[in-house]
Short mmCIF file of C-alpha atoms in Angstrom, two decimals:
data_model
loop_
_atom_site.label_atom_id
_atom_site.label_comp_id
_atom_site.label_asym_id
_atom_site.label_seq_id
_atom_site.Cartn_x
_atom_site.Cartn_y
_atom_site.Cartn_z
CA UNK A 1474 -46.88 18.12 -31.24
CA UNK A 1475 -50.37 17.94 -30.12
CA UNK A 1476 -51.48 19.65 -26.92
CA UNK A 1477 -53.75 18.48 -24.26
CA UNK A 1478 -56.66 20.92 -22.30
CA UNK A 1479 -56.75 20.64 -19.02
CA UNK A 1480 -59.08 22.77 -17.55
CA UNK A 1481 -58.15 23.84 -13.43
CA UNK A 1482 -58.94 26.18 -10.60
CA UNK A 1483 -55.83 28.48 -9.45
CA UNK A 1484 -55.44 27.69 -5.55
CA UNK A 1485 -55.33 29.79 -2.76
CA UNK A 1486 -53.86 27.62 0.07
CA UNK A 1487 -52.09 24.77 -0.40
CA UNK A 1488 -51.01 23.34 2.90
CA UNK A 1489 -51.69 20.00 3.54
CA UNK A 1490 -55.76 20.37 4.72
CA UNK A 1491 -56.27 22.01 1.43
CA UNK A 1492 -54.20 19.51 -0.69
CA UNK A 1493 -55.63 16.20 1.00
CA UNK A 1494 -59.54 17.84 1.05
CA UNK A 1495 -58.77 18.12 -2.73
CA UNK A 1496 -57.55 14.61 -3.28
CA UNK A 1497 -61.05 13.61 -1.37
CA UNK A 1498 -63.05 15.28 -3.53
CA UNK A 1499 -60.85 13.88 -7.32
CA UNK A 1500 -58.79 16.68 -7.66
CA UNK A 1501 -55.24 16.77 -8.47
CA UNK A 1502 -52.94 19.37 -6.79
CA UNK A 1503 -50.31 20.52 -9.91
CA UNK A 1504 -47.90 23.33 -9.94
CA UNK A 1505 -46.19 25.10 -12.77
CA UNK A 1506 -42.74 26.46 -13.18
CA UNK A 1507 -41.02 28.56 -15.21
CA UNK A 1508 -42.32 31.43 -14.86
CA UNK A 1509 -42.02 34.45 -12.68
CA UNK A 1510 -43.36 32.63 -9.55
CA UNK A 1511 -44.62 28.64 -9.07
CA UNK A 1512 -48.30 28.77 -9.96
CA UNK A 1513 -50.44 26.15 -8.16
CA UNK A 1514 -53.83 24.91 -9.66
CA UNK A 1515 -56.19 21.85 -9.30
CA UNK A 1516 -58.12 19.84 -11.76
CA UNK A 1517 -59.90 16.65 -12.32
CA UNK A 1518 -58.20 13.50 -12.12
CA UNK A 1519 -59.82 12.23 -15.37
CA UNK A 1520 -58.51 15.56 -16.86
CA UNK A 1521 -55.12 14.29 -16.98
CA UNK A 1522 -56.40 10.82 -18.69
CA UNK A 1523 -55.11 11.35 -22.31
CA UNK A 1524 -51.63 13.20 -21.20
CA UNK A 1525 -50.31 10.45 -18.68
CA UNK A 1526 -51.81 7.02 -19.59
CA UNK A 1527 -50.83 6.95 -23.40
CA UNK A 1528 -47.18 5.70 -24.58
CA UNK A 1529 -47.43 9.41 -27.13
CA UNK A 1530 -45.60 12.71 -26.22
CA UNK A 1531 -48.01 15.79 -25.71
CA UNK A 1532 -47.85 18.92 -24.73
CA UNK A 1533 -50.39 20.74 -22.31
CA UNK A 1534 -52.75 23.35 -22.51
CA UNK A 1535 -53.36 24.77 -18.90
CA UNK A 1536 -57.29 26.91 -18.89
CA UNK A 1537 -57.99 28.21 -15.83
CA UNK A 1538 -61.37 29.00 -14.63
CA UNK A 1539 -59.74 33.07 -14.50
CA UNK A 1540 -59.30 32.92 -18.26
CA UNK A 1541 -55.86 32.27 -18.31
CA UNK A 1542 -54.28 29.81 -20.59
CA UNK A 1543 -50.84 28.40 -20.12
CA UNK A 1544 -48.61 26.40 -22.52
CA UNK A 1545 -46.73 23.86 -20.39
CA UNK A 1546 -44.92 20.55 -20.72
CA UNK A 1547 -45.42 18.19 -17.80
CA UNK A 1548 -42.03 17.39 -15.89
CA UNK A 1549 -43.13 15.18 -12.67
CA UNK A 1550 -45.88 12.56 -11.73
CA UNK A 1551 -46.43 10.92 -8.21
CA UNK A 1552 -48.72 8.10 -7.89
CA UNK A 1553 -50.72 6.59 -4.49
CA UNK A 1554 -48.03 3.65 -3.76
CA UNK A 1555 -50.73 1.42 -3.14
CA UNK A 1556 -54.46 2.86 -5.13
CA UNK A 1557 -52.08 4.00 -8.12
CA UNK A 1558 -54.17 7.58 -8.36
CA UNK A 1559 -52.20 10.14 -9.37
CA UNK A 1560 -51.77 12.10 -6.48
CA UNK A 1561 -49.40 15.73 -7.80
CA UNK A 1562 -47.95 16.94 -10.82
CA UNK A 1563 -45.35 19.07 -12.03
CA UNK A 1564 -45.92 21.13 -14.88
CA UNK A 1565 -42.55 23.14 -16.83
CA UNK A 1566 -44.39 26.60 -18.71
CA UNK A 1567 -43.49 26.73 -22.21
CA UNK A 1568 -42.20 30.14 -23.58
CA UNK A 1569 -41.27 29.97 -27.74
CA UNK A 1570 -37.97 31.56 -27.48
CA UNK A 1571 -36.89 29.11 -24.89
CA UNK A 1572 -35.91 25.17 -25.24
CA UNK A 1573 -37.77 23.09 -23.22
CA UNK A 1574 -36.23 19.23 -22.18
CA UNK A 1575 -38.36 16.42 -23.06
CA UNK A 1576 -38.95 12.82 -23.66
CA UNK A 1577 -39.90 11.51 -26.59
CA UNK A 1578 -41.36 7.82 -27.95
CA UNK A 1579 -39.64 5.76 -30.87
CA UNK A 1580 -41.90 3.76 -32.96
CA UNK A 1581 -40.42 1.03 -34.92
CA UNK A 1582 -41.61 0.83 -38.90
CA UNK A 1583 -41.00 -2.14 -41.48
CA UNK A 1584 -40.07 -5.75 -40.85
CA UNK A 1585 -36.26 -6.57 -40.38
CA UNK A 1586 -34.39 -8.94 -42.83
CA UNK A 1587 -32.71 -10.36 -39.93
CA UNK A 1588 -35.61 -10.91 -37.69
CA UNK A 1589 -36.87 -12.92 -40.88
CA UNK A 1590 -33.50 -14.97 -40.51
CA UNK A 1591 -33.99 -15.78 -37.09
CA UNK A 1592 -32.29 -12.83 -35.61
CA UNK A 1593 -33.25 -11.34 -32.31
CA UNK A 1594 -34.81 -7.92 -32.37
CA UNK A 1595 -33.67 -5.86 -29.60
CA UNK A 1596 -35.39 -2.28 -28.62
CA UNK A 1597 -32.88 -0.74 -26.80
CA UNK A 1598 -34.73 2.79 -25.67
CA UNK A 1599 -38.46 3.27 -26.14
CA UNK A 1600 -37.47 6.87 -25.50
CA UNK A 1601 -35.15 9.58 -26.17
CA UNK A 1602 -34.27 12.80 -24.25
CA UNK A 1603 -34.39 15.79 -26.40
CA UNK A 1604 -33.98 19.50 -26.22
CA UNK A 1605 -36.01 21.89 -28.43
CA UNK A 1606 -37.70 24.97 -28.82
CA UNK A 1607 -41.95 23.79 -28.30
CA UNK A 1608 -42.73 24.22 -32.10
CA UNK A 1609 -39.81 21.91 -33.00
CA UNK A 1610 -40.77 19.28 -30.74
CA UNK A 1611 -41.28 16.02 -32.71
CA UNK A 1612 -44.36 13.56 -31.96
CA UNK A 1613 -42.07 10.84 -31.81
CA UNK A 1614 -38.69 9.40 -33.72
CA UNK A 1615 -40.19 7.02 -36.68
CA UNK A 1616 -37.07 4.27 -36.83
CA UNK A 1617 -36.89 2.44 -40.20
CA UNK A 1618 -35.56 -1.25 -39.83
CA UNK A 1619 -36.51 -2.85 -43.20
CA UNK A 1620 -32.58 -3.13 -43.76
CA UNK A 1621 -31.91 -3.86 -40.46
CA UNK A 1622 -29.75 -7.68 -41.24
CA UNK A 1623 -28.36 -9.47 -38.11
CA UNK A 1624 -25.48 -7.96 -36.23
CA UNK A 1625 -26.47 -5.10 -37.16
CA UNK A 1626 -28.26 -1.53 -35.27
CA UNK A 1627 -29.88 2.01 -35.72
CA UNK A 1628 -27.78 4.40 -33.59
CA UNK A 1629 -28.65 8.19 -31.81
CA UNK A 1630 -26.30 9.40 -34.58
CA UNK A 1631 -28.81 8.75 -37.81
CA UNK A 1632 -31.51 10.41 -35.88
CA UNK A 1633 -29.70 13.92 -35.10
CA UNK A 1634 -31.86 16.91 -36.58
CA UNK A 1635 -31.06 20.22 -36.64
CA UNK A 1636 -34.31 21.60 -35.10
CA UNK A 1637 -33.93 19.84 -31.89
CA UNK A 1638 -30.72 17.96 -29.57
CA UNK A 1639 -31.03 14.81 -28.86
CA UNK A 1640 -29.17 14.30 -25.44
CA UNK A 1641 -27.63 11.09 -25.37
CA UNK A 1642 -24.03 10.16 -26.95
CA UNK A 1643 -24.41 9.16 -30.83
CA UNK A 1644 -23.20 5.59 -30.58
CA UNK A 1645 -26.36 5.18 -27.76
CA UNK A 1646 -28.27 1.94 -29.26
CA UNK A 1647 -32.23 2.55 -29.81
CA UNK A 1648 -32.86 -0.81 -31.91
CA UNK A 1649 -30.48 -3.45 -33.00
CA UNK A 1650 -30.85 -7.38 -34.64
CA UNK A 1651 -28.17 -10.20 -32.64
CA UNK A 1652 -27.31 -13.00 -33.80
CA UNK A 1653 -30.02 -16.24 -32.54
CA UNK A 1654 -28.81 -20.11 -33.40
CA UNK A 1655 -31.95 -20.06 -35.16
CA UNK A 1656 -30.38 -17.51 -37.23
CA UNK A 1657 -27.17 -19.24 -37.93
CA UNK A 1658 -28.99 -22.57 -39.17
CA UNK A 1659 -31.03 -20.27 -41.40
CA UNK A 1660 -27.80 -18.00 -42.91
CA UNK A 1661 -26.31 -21.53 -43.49
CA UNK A 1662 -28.91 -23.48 -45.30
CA UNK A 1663 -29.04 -20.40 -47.27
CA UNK A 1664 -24.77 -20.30 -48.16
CA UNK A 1665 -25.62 -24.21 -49.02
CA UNK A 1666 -28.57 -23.02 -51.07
CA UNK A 1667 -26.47 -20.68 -52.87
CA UNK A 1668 -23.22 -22.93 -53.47
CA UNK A 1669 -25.55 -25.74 -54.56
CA UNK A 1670 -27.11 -23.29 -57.16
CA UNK A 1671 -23.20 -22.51 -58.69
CA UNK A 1672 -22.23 -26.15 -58.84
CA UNK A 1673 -25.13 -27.07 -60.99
CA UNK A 1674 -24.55 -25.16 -64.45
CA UNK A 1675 -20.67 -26.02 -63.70
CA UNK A 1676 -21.30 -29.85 -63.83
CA UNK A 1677 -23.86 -29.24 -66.28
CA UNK A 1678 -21.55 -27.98 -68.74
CA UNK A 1679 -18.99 -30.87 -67.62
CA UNK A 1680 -21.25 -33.24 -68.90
CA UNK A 1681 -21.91 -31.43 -72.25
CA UNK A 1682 -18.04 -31.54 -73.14
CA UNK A 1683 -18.06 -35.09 -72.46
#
């Protein structure tokens, strides 16, 4: 999974003065757990561009201005209710012996039979909770639905991989075709199509006997 920099400044106080003279100037008050104490750091809003407003999964890279670097995942986001600025964010450390929970994307690939019939194409969840050790976290979960025909779905169950857990039951529904009247008129013309196509050579031959 690719990791984001973010480069901060540890803080020193962080009562409410501090925080809201930081917001003033464009900073953004975080905090990391995980480890052996919360660790508190600011950096630039715009910093945090690529690793909140993007649909993809990353992880972070935290580089403080001491020289320290920390691996994290982010866990939390609060946004202004009213200007939309991101305002604090919660930060999870990531350690490689230990799993880390996580959200990831699903991307849809290939064009559905039964979309083509008329079907409705349902995407039942964008994203799926996982749990994984960092260097097993996937980018995202790449769903196949070229042989996805009407009535039909794509269940948690076919995407279950041994180097991470997917934490939602394995009859959850991610994508799934349903059944449209469009779809109906279409599967019918096509029966017609096909019983039309039999009867020919039968009356063909009919005719040749007589």
């Amino acid at each position: 999974m690719k990791s984001i920099t973010i480069k901060g400044s540890e803080r020193e106080s962080v009562g409410k003065k501090a925080t809201k003279a930081l917001r003033n100037a464009g900073k953004v008050p975080c905090v990391i757990y995980g480890g052996e104490k919360p660790l508190h750091f600011s950096a630039d809003e715009l910093s945090f561009k690529n690793l909140v407003y993007t649909p993809n999964a990353h992880t972070a890279v935290i580089e403080l201005d001491n020289g320290d670097k920390i691996d994290a995942v982010m866990q939390d986001i609060q946004f202004h209710p009213v200007t939309d600025k991101i305002i604090h964010i919660d930060f999870y450390q990531l350690f490689k012996d230990k799993e880390v929970t996580m959200d990831i994307p699903v991307t849809l690939e290939g064009n559905s039979p039964g979309v083509r019939s008329g079907g409705r194409l349902l995407f039942r969840k964008r994203k799926l909770t996982i749990k994984a050790l960092p260097d097993n976290l996937p980018d995202f979960f790449n769903v196949d639905i070229s042989k996805l025909k009407i009535g039909q779905n794509i269940s948690v169950e076919s995407l279950r991989n041994d180097d991470f857990t997917i934490l939602h039951p394995d009859t959850t529904v991610v994508v799934q075709v349903k059944t449209a009247r469009a779809a109906v008129a279409v599967e019918e013309d096509e029966e017609d199509e096909e019983a039309e196509g039999a009867e020919a050579p039968a009356a063909e031959a009919a005719e040749s006997k007589e």
